[in-house]
Tab-separated table of C-alpha atoms in Angstrom:
chain	number	residue	atom	x	y	z
A	102	MET	CA	56.331	-3.533	-159.816
A	103	LYS	CA	59.109	-6.061	-159.091
A	104	ARG	CA	59.461	-7.651	-155.133
A	105	PRO	CA	63.214	-6.544	-154.105
A	106	ILE	CA	66.300	-9.583	-154.245
A	107	PRO	CA	66.510	-10.823	-150.819
A	108	SER	CA	70.243	-10.541	-149.555
A	109	ARG	CA	69.923	-13.669	-147.232
A	110	LEU	CA	68.602	-17.334	-148.697
A	111	ASP	CA	69.232	-18.763	-145.024
A	112	ASP	CA	70.019	-22.210	-145.255
A	113	ALA	CA	68.626	-22.688	-148.618
A	114	ARG	CA	71.359	-25.406	-150.694
A	115	VAL	CA	71.651	-25.722	-153.937
A	116	LEU	CA	73.393	-28.937	-156.419
A	117	ILE	CA	74.557	-27.668	-159.640
A	118	TYR	CA	75.778	-30.828	-162.065
A	119	SER	CA	78.627	-30.659	-164.326
A	120	HIS	CA	79.340	-33.894	-165.959
A	121	ASP	CA	82.779	-32.408	-167.078
A	122	THR	CA	84.392	-35.184	-169.849
A	123	PHE	CA	85.568	-32.883	-172.033
A	124	GLY	CA	87.600	-29.720	-171.366
A	125	LEU	CA	87.419	-27.318	-168.498
A	126	GLY	CA	83.932	-25.593	-170.224
A	127	HIS	CA	81.466	-27.220	-167.544
A	128	LEU	CA	83.208	-26.969	-164.330
A	129	ARG	CA	84.172	-23.296	-164.837
A	130	ARG	CA	80.748	-21.997	-165.450
A	131	CYS	CA	79.043	-23.725	-162.649
A	132	ARG	CA	81.647	-22.538	-160.391
A	133	ALA	CA	81.250	-18.814	-161.711
A	134	ILE	CA	78.021	-19.162	-160.799
A	135	ALA	CA	78.302	-20.992	-157.324
A	136	HIS	CA	80.796	-18.428	-156.279
A	137	GLU	CA	78.134	-15.092	-157.714
A	138	LEU	CA	75.232	-16.843	-155.556
A	139	VAL	CA	77.605	-16.703	-152.717
A	140	GLY	CA	78.622	-14.154	-153.127
A	141	ARG	CA	75.238	-12.486	-153.298
A	142	PHE	CA	73.645	-14.140	-150.608
A	143	LYS	CA	74.350	-14.902	-146.950
A	144	GLY	CA	73.623	-18.294	-145.956
A	145	ILE	CA	72.905	-20.219	-149.648
A	146	SER	CA	75.410	-23.145	-150.401
A	147	VAL	CA	76.335	-24.883	-153.364
A	148	LEU	CA	78.017	-27.854	-153.972
A	149	ILE	CA	78.832	-29.216	-157.160
A	150	LEU	CA	78.899	-32.859	-158.623
A	151	SER	CA	81.917	-33.107	-161.176
A	152	GLY	CA	83.323	-35.244	-162.932
A	153	SER	CA	86.972	-33.490	-163.376
A	154	PRO	CA	89.873	-34.760	-162.961
A	155	VAL	CA	91.278	-31.556	-161.905
A	156	VAL	CA	88.704	-29.484	-159.761
A	157	GLY	CA	90.713	-30.156	-157.456
A	158	GLY	CA	93.334	-27.711	-158.395
A	159	PHE	CA	90.222	-24.740	-158.186
A	160	GLU	CA	90.306	-22.126	-155.557
A	161	PHE	CA	86.353	-21.999	-154.443
A	162	ARG	CA	84.471	-19.433	-152.149
A	163	ALA	CA	83.147	-20.614	-148.778
A	164	ARG	CA	79.813	-22.093	-148.982
A	165	VAL	CA	80.816	-23.867	-152.151
A	166	ASP	CA	82.318	-27.235	-152.682
A	167	PHE	CA	82.525	-29.899	-154.758
A	168	VAL	CA	81.842	-33.545	-155.261
A	169	ARG	CA	84.877	-35.602	-157.621
A	170	ILE	CA	82.690	-38.437	-159.040
A	171	PRO	CA	84.714	-40.831	-161.050
A	172	GLY	CA	85.823	-39.446	-164.506
A	173	VAL	CA	85.130	-40.737	-167.889
A	174	ILE	CA	86.219	-39.178	-171.369
A	175	LYS	CA	84.965	-38.655	-174.771
A	176	LEU	CA	86.404	-40.799	-177.482
A	177	LYS	CA	87.353	-38.857	-181.067
A	178	ASP	CA	84.559	-41.539	-182.153
A	179	GLY	CA	82.049	-39.446	-180.094
A	180	SER	CA	82.231	-43.235	-177.398
A	181	TYR	CA	83.101	-42.676	-174.116
A	182	THR	CA	86.049	-44.972	-171.622
A	183	SER	CA	86.716	-44.770	-167.807
A	184	LEU	CA	89.623	-41.823	-166.976
A	185	GLY	CA	91.126	-42.795	-163.468
A	186	LEU	CA	89.813	-46.664	-164.029
A	187	HIS	CA	91.018	-49.358	-164.950
A	188	ILE	CA	87.382	-51.394	-165.253
A	189	ASP	CA	84.493	-50.958	-167.430
A	190	LEU	CA	82.709	-47.872	-168.417
A	191	ASP	CA	79.428	-49.456	-167.078
A	192	GLN	CA	81.219	-50.270	-163.578
A	193	THR	CA	82.360	-46.041	-164.042
A	194	MET	CA	78.817	-44.921	-164.599
A	195	ALA	CA	76.735	-47.433	-161.991
A	196	MET	CA	79.833	-45.751	-159.163
A	197	ARG	CA	79.019	-41.873	-160.871
A	198	GLU	CA	75.398	-42.426	-160.543
A	199	ALA	CA	75.301	-44.201	-157.724
A	200	ILE	CA	77.303	-41.339	-155.841
A	201	ILE	CA	75.192	-38.430	-157.415
A	202	ARG	CA	71.763	-40.379	-156.160
A	203	GLN	CA	73.024	-40.821	-152.831
A	204	THR	CA	75.206	-36.910	-152.459
A	205	ALA	CA	71.262	-35.666	-153.423
A	206	GLU	CA	69.474	-37.872	-151.040
A	207	VAL	CA	71.817	-36.700	-147.888
A	208	PHE	CA	72.278	-33.150	-148.635
A	209	ARG	CA	69.235	-32.348	-149.754
A	210	PRO	CA	69.070	-29.495	-152.045
A	211	ASP	CA	66.298	-27.176	-152.662
A	212	LEU	CA	66.809	-26.729	-156.087
A	213	PHE	CA	68.766	-28.883	-158.663
A	214	LEU	CA	71.075	-27.062	-161.252
A	215	VAL	CA	71.385	-29.605	-164.234
A	216	ASP	CA	74.299	-28.261	-166.706
A	217	LYS	CA	73.774	-28.693	-170.499
A	218	GLU	CA	73.301	-32.481	-169.516
A	219	PRO	CA	69.191	-32.960	-170.038
A	220	LEU	CA	69.440	-36.459	-168.524
A	221	GLY	CA	73.139	-36.548	-167.626
A	222	LEU	CA	75.586	-38.447	-169.143
A	223	GLU	CA	74.383	-41.368	-170.358
A	224	GLY	CA	70.763	-40.929	-168.431
A	225	GLU	CA	72.647	-40.464	-164.965
A	226	VAL	CA	70.713	-38.229	-163.649
A	227	GLY	CA	67.668	-39.557	-164.382
A	228	ASN	CA	66.796	-40.778	-161.364
A	229	THR	CA	68.561	-37.982	-158.958
A	230	LEU	CA	65.525	-35.322	-160.866
A	231	GLU	CA	63.051	-37.354	-160.390
A	232	LEU	CA	63.960	-37.930	-156.791
A	233	LEU	CA	64.664	-34.480	-155.962
A	234	ARG	CA	61.543	-33.405	-157.974
A	235	ALA	CA	59.141	-35.899	-155.517
A	236	ARG	CA	60.867	-34.056	-152.353
A	237	GLY	CA	59.650	-30.418	-153.521
A	238	ALA	CA	62.673	-29.104	-154.972
A	239	ARG	CA	62.961	-27.166	-157.540
A	240	THR	CA	64.738	-28.566	-160.563
A	241	VAL	CA	67.207	-26.309	-163.331
A	242	LEU	CA	68.392	-27.391	-166.761
A	243	GLY	CA	71.487	-24.961	-167.494
A	244	LEU	CA	72.563	-24.308	-171.749
A	245	ARG	CA	75.000	-22.438	-172.643
A	246	ASP	CA	74.211	-20.198	-176.418
A	247	VAL	CA	74.923	-22.541	-178.963
A	248	LEU	CA	75.011	-26.345	-178.335
A	249	ASP	CA	75.362	-27.536	-182.107
A	250	GLU	CA	73.802	-26.938	-185.490
A	251	PRO	CA	70.170	-27.871	-184.929
A	252	ALA	CA	69.510	-31.293	-187.223
A	253	ALA	CA	73.523	-32.500	-185.161
A	254	LEU	CA	71.935	-31.008	-181.619
A	255	ARG	CA	68.172	-33.231	-183.172
A	256	ARG	CA	69.892	-36.066	-183.427
A	257	GLU	CA	71.479	-36.365	-180.180
A	258	TRP	CA	68.621	-35.496	-178.587
A	259	GLN	CA	66.409	-37.555	-179.849
A	260	ARG	CA	69.087	-40.796	-179.548
A	261	LYS	CA	69.498	-39.063	-175.855
A	262	SER	CA	65.936	-38.940	-175.119
A	263	ALA	CA	66.075	-35.808	-174.021
A	264	CYS	CA	63.522	-33.679	-175.176
A	265	PRO	CA	61.255	-35.521	-173.073
A	266	ALA	CA	63.258	-34.915	-170.137
A	267	VAL	CA	62.867	-31.086	-170.531
A	268	ARG	CA	59.392	-30.853	-170.475
A	269	ASP	CA	59.179	-33.214	-167.771
A	270	LEU	CA	61.526	-32.911	-165.571
A	271	TYR	CA	62.307	-29.449	-165.194
A	272	ASP	CA	60.560	-26.279	-163.857
A	273	GLU	CA	62.841	-24.326	-166.301
A	274	VAL	CA	65.459	-24.074	-168.528
A	275	TRP	CA	67.900	-21.194	-168.316
A	276	ILE	CA	69.603	-19.936	-171.902
A	277	TYR	CA	72.935	-17.831	-170.753
A	278	GLY	CA	72.896	-16.056	-173.588
A	279	ARG	CA	70.417	-13.489	-175.636
A	280	GLU	CA	68.166	-14.939	-178.054
A	281	ALA	CA	68.650	-12.434	-180.314
A	282	PHE	CA	72.288	-13.386	-180.338
A	283	TYR	CA	71.833	-17.098	-181.149
A	284	HIS	CA	68.593	-19.524	-180.041
A	285	PRO	CA	70.472	-23.457	-179.145
A	286	LEU	CA	66.638	-25.008	-179.130
A	287	ARG	CA	65.745	-23.721	-182.737
A	288	GLY	CA	64.678	-26.696	-184.602
A	289	LEU	CA	63.228	-29.174	-182.036
A	290	ASP	CA	60.130	-30.190	-181.398
A	291	LEU	CA	59.853	-29.414	-177.742
A	292	GLY	CA	56.844	-27.838	-177.258
A	293	ALA	CA	54.910	-24.808	-175.674
A	294	GLY	CA	55.273	-25.674	-172.464
A	295	VAL	CA	59.272	-25.934	-173.240
A	296	GLU	CA	58.746	-21.967	-174.719
A	297	GLN	CA	57.404	-21.489	-172.157
A	298	LYS	CA	59.176	-22.057	-168.604
A	299	THR	CA	62.188	-20.867	-170.620
A	300	ILE	CA	64.397	-17.595	-169.842
A	301	PHE	CA	67.601	-15.889	-171.711
A	302	THR	CA	69.259	-14.564	-168.875
A	303	GLY	CA	72.437	-13.059	-171.020
A	304	TYR	CA	75.366	-13.967	-170.547
A	305	LEU	CA	77.161	-14.587	-167.469
A	306	LYS	CA	79.460	-11.406	-166.224
A	307	ARG	CA	82.680	-12.323	-164.496
A	308	PRO	CA	84.335	-9.864	-161.599
A	309	SER	CA	87.336	-8.256	-162.325
A	310	ALA	CA	89.954	-11.212	-161.201
A	311	GLY	CA	92.301	-7.970	-159.911
A	312	ALA	CA	95.937	-7.938	-160.103
A	313	LEU	CA	98.134	-10.606	-163.174
A	314	ASP	CA	98.791	-13.079	-161.505
A	315	ALA	CA	101.635	-14.402	-163.417
A	316	PRO	CA	104.283	-11.677	-162.006
A	317	HIS	CA	107.232	-12.803	-163.866
A	318	ILE	CA	105.180	-12.642	-167.197
A	319	GLY	CA	106.066	-8.987	-169.215
A	320	LYS	CA	103.473	-6.233	-169.968
A	321	PRO	CA	101.697	-5.687	-171.855
A	322	TYR	CA	101.474	-9.337	-173.507
A	323	ILE	CA	99.505	-11.356	-175.733
A	324	LEU	CA	97.508	-14.176	-173.841
A	325	VAL	CA	97.296	-17.692	-176.370
A	326	SER	CA	94.404	-19.434	-175.092
A	327	PRO	CA	93.407	-23.349	-176.138
A	328	GLY	CA	91.341	-23.587	-173.564
A	329	GLY	CA	91.799	-26.710	-171.859
A	330	GLY	CA	93.802	-28.014	-174.698
A	331	LYS	CA	92.701	-31.550	-175.403
A	332	ASP	CA	91.665	-30.230	-178.899
A	333	GLY	CA	93.525	-27.236	-178.840
A	334	GLU	CA	96.849	-27.913	-180.431
A	335	GLU	CA	95.979	-27.476	-183.656
A	336	MET	CA	95.056	-24.057	-182.738
A	337	VAL	CA	98.341	-22.852	-180.849
A	338	GLU	CA	100.909	-24.360	-184.198
A	339	LEU	CA	99.322	-22.358	-186.372
A	340	THR	CA	99.781	-20.025	-183.486
A	341	LEU	CA	103.212	-20.125	-183.161
A	342	GLN	CA	103.649	-20.091	-187.187
A	343	ALA	CA	102.270	-16.839	-187.589
A	344	LEU	CA	104.367	-15.326	-184.150
A	345	SER	CA	107.648	-16.484	-185.610
A	346	ARG	CA	106.506	-14.002	-188.633
A	347	CYS	CA	106.199	-11.628	-187.144
A	348	GLN	CA	107.336	-8.639	-184.353
A	349	LEU	CA	105.227	-8.099	-181.713
A	350	LYS	CA	105.841	-5.263	-179.887
A	351	ALA	CA	104.047	-7.117	-177.089
A	352	ALA	CA	105.306	-10.142	-174.853
A	353	VAL	CA	103.118	-13.554	-175.760
A	354	LEU	CA	101.957	-16.378	-172.899
A	355	VAL	CA	100.634	-19.855	-174.018
A	356	VAL	CA	98.818	-21.470	-171.830
A	357	LEU	CA	98.287	-24.508	-173.269
A	358	GLY	CA	96.050	-26.272	-171.069
A	359	PRO	CA	95.642	-29.394	-168.836
A	360	PHE	CA	94.033	-31.915	-170.957
A	361	MET	CA	96.732	-31.344	-173.751
A	362	ASP	CA	98.781	-34.418	-175.452
A	363	GLU	CA	101.914	-34.378	-173.365
A	364	HIS	CA	104.307	-34.818	-176.382
A	365	LYS	CA	102.248	-32.055	-177.831
A	366	ARG	CA	102.756	-30.195	-174.581
A	367	LEU	CA	107.138	-30.637	-174.588
A	368	GLN	CA	106.971	-29.691	-178.524
A	369	PHE	CA	105.262	-26.206	-177.919
A	370	LYS	CA	107.820	-25.665	-175.247
A	371	ARG	CA	110.845	-26.539	-176.727
A	372	ARG	CA	109.754	-24.191	-179.798
A	373	SER	CA	109.225	-21.505	-177.219
A	374	ARG	CA	112.991	-21.309	-175.884
A	375	SER	CA	113.946	-19.422	-179.544
A	376	ALA	CA	111.300	-16.725	-178.348
A	377	PRO	CA	113.064	-14.581	-176.129
A	378	ASN	CA	109.484	-12.515	-175.579
A	379	MET	CA	107.836	-15.925	-175.019
A	380	THR	CA	106.327	-17.615	-171.940
A	381	VAL	CA	104.763	-21.256	-171.727
A	382	LEU	CA	102.552	-22.241	-168.950
A	383	ASP	CA	101.244	-25.339	-169.062
A	384	TYR	CA	97.925	-24.456	-166.702
A	385	HIS	CA	97.338	-21.328	-164.532
A	386	PRO	CA	93.702	-21.795	-162.058
A	387	ARG	CA	93.172	-18.326	-162.722
A	388	ILE	CA	93.124	-17.843	-166.212
A	389	GLU	CA	90.623	-15.258	-165.638
A	390	SER	CA	93.548	-12.399	-164.343
A	391	LEU	CA	95.341	-13.431	-167.022
A	392	ILE	CA	92.187	-12.877	-169.689
A	393	GLU	CA	92.244	-9.848	-168.063
A	394	ASN	CA	95.240	-8.528	-167.530
A	395	ALA	CA	96.124	-8.962	-171.923
A	396	ALA	CA	96.511	-6.486	-174.571
A	397	GLY	CA	94.698	-9.197	-176.189
A	398	LEU	CA	93.318	-12.453	-176.891
A	399	VAL	CA	94.048	-15.598	-178.932
A	400	THR	CA	91.558	-18.322	-178.346
A	401	MET	CA	89.289	-20.747	-179.715
A	402	GLY	CA	85.988	-18.998	-178.088
A	403	GLY	CA	85.057	-21.684	-175.873
A	404	TYR	CA	81.555	-20.284	-173.647
A	405	ASN	CA	83.336	-19.340	-170.556
A	406	ILE	CA	86.608	-17.218	-172.163
A	407	PHE	CA	83.607	-15.413	-174.839
A	408	CYS	CA	82.001	-14.210	-171.482
A	409	GLU	CA	85.871	-13.258	-170.280
A	410	ILE	CA	86.315	-11.167	-173.439
A	411	LEU	CA	83.096	-9.208	-173.190
A	412	SER	CA	83.473	-8.418	-169.541
A	413	PHE	CA	87.226	-7.770	-169.599
A	414	ASP	CA	86.737	-5.255	-173.091
A	415	ARG	CA	89.529	-7.469	-174.771
A	416	PRO	CA	90.292	-7.890	-178.284
A	417	ALA	CA	90.431	-11.388	-179.093
A	418	ILE	CA	91.035	-13.152	-182.780
A	419	VAL	CA	89.188	-16.807	-182.261
A	420	LEU	CA	90.073	-19.780	-184.129
A	421	PRO	CA	87.425	-21.668	-183.510
A	422	ARG	CA	86.882	-25.703	-184.189
A	423	PHE	CA	84.516	-27.203	-186.559
A	424	GLU	CA	84.807	-30.626	-185.616
A	425	PRO	CA	82.833	-32.527	-183.540
A	426	ARG	CA	80.296	-29.694	-182.688
A	427	ALA	CA	80.206	-26.465	-184.576
A	428	GLU	CA	79.567	-24.515	-181.148
A	429	GLN	CA	82.071	-22.815	-181.261
A	430	LEU	CA	82.151	-21.546	-185.147
A	431	ILE	CA	78.855	-20.756	-184.602
A	432	ARG	CA	79.267	-18.457	-181.644
A	433	ALA	CA	82.413	-16.495	-183.382
A	434	ARG	CA	80.680	-15.953	-186.160
A	435	ARG	CA	77.763	-14.405	-185.125
A	436	ALA	CA	80.361	-12.438	-182.637
A	437	ALA	CA	81.916	-10.840	-185.688
A	438	GLN	CA	78.892	-9.830	-187.157
A	439	LEU	CA	78.418	-7.940	-184.594
A	440	GLY	CA	82.236	-6.564	-183.899
A	441	LEU	CA	82.615	-8.517	-180.852
A	442	VAL	CA	85.956	-10.188	-182.059
A	443	THR	CA	88.033	-11.234	-185.401
A	444	ILE	CA	87.337	-14.742	-186.446
A	445	LEU	CA	89.503	-16.611	-188.268
A	446	GLU	CA	87.803	-19.312	-190.070
A	447	PRO	CA	89.109	-22.180	-189.604
A	448	ARG	CA	89.004	-24.490	-193.110
A	449	HIS	CA	91.008	-22.126	-195.044
A	450	ALA	CA	93.681	-20.802	-191.658
A	451	SER	CA	96.840	-20.617	-192.470
A	452	ALA	CA	99.683	-19.054	-190.580
A	453	GLU	CA	100.155	-16.413	-193.315
A	454	LYS	CA	96.245	-15.351	-192.851
A	455	LEU	CA	97.166	-14.561	-189.158
A	456	LEU	CA	99.215	-12.807	-189.113
A	457	PRO	CA	98.185	-9.743	-190.717
A	458	LEU	CA	95.379	-9.738	-187.611
A	459	LEU	CA	98.290	-10.583	-184.982
A	460	GLU	CA	100.221	-7.492	-185.888
A	461	ASN	CA	96.459	-5.491	-186.200
A	462	LEU	CA	95.208	-7.287	-182.558
A	463	THR	CA	95.720	-4.397	-179.964
A	464	ALA	CA	94.013	-1.636	-182.985
A	465	GLN	CA	91.544	-3.630	-182.876
A	466	PRO	CA	88.237	-2.137	-181.692
A	467	ARG	CA	87.199	-3.010	-178.378
A	468	PRO	CA	83.751	-5.654	-177.934
A	469	SER	CA	82.296	-2.313	-175.429
A	470	ASP	CA	82.559	-0.348	-179.246
A	471	ASN	CA	79.431	-2.755	-180.572
A	472	LEU	CA	78.284	-4.770	-177.188
A	473	PRO	CA	74.333	-5.015	-177.461
A	474	ALA	CA	72.156	-3.990	-174.369
A	475	GLY	CA	72.219	-6.600	-171.845
A	476	MET	CA	74.463	-9.093	-173.024
A	477	LEU	CA	76.003	-8.992	-169.760
A	478	ASP	CA	72.780	-9.711	-167.675
A	479	GLY	CA	73.469	-13.021	-166.755
A	480	MET	CA	74.316	-12.729	-163.333
A	481	ASP	CA	71.411	-10.655	-162.422
A	482	ALA	CA	68.968	-12.872	-164.194
A	483	VAL	CA	70.056	-16.153	-162.626
A	484	CYS	CA	70.047	-14.886	-158.775
A	485	ALA	CA	66.722	-13.033	-159.774
A	486	ARG	CA	65.346	-16.357	-160.995
A	487	VAL	CA	67.232	-18.436	-157.392
A	488	ALA	CA	65.557	-16.024	-155.641
A	489	ARG	CA	62.823	-16.121	-156.917
A	490	MET	CA	62.632	-20.667	-156.661
A	491	LEU	CA	63.914	-20.011	-153.578
A	492	GLY	CA	62.168	-17.191	-151.679
A	493	GLY	CA	59.014	-18.365	-152.277
A	494	ASP	CA	58.514	-15.760	-154.943
A	495	ALA	CA	58.441	-18.375	-158.094
A	496	GLY	CA	55.627	-16.884	-159.963
A	497	ASN	CA	56.958	-14.016	-160.648
């Protein structure tokens, strides 16, 4: 018989690391988990380490806070450069590593949750993992449902020495998805020990965001969202071309994202002025509210927005990117196979092919029509593991 999950974890401390070099995905996932933990457990405190330049624009619940570490950005060739400081990357990385370690030393977390990168960006959390394990803290690696296609991931993790880190530095590995949907570590030689400590939680269900947080937007509306926007220009361009050729009854709301190129941002805004039923926003800090209240979505299908599509039961067209990672394409194809979304394959995408999908968007099946059992159990599973780890029942 399972023990009931406690409602209190007095004085428990959780430190979450989110490297944040590209887009909003890591930060939004970590923030969602942090908010769920403080909502479920009285007495717990959560601190997020983030390199996102927009972390200060988000709202955080009581007992959740963040430490901003100097930002870096990933270039098209895969290398990194300092984001806001005109100093060498080595100096930026040295500052990041020092801030991470000092924060851990002072905060003294009972649980250290690392998002996606086993050793952090350029290995910056390796020393902190060793420090906290020596102090008795529990360590968890949290992974999204899809990382990349297996051969590319194998090369990346070999280069980063990630496999030994997963084996030696973590008590558990949480995969925020279902094994029947996709196994992100398939094809890696991690050994039986890693398999035994790997837990598929299910997708991270999001709570209702409440009433529409943009009263000037007419209802019903179609939401077009490329996430952070850094790599979403082609998706927005294609969607605007298709929208110019069809007569939708619904209004159209386009949220470009905070990282879109400024020149493209201004172009899209100018074009929207000739479309009376279209509104274009740079950014919205409560995108969940816009998703929940939309009649349908056009998106690239990143992890967080996929969770929100399922959580809020919204019909969606997904135009995934396939470079530099195949993550979105793999997720979108598998979701389409299950009848959860409609995919427009990126290699042959055109406004002509998107047009009939847009016209049928609000009439297509909802995700709930085909949602597998347990698909959205992720937050329950994460909270149960945290309670067992910090409540003295980690072995069950």
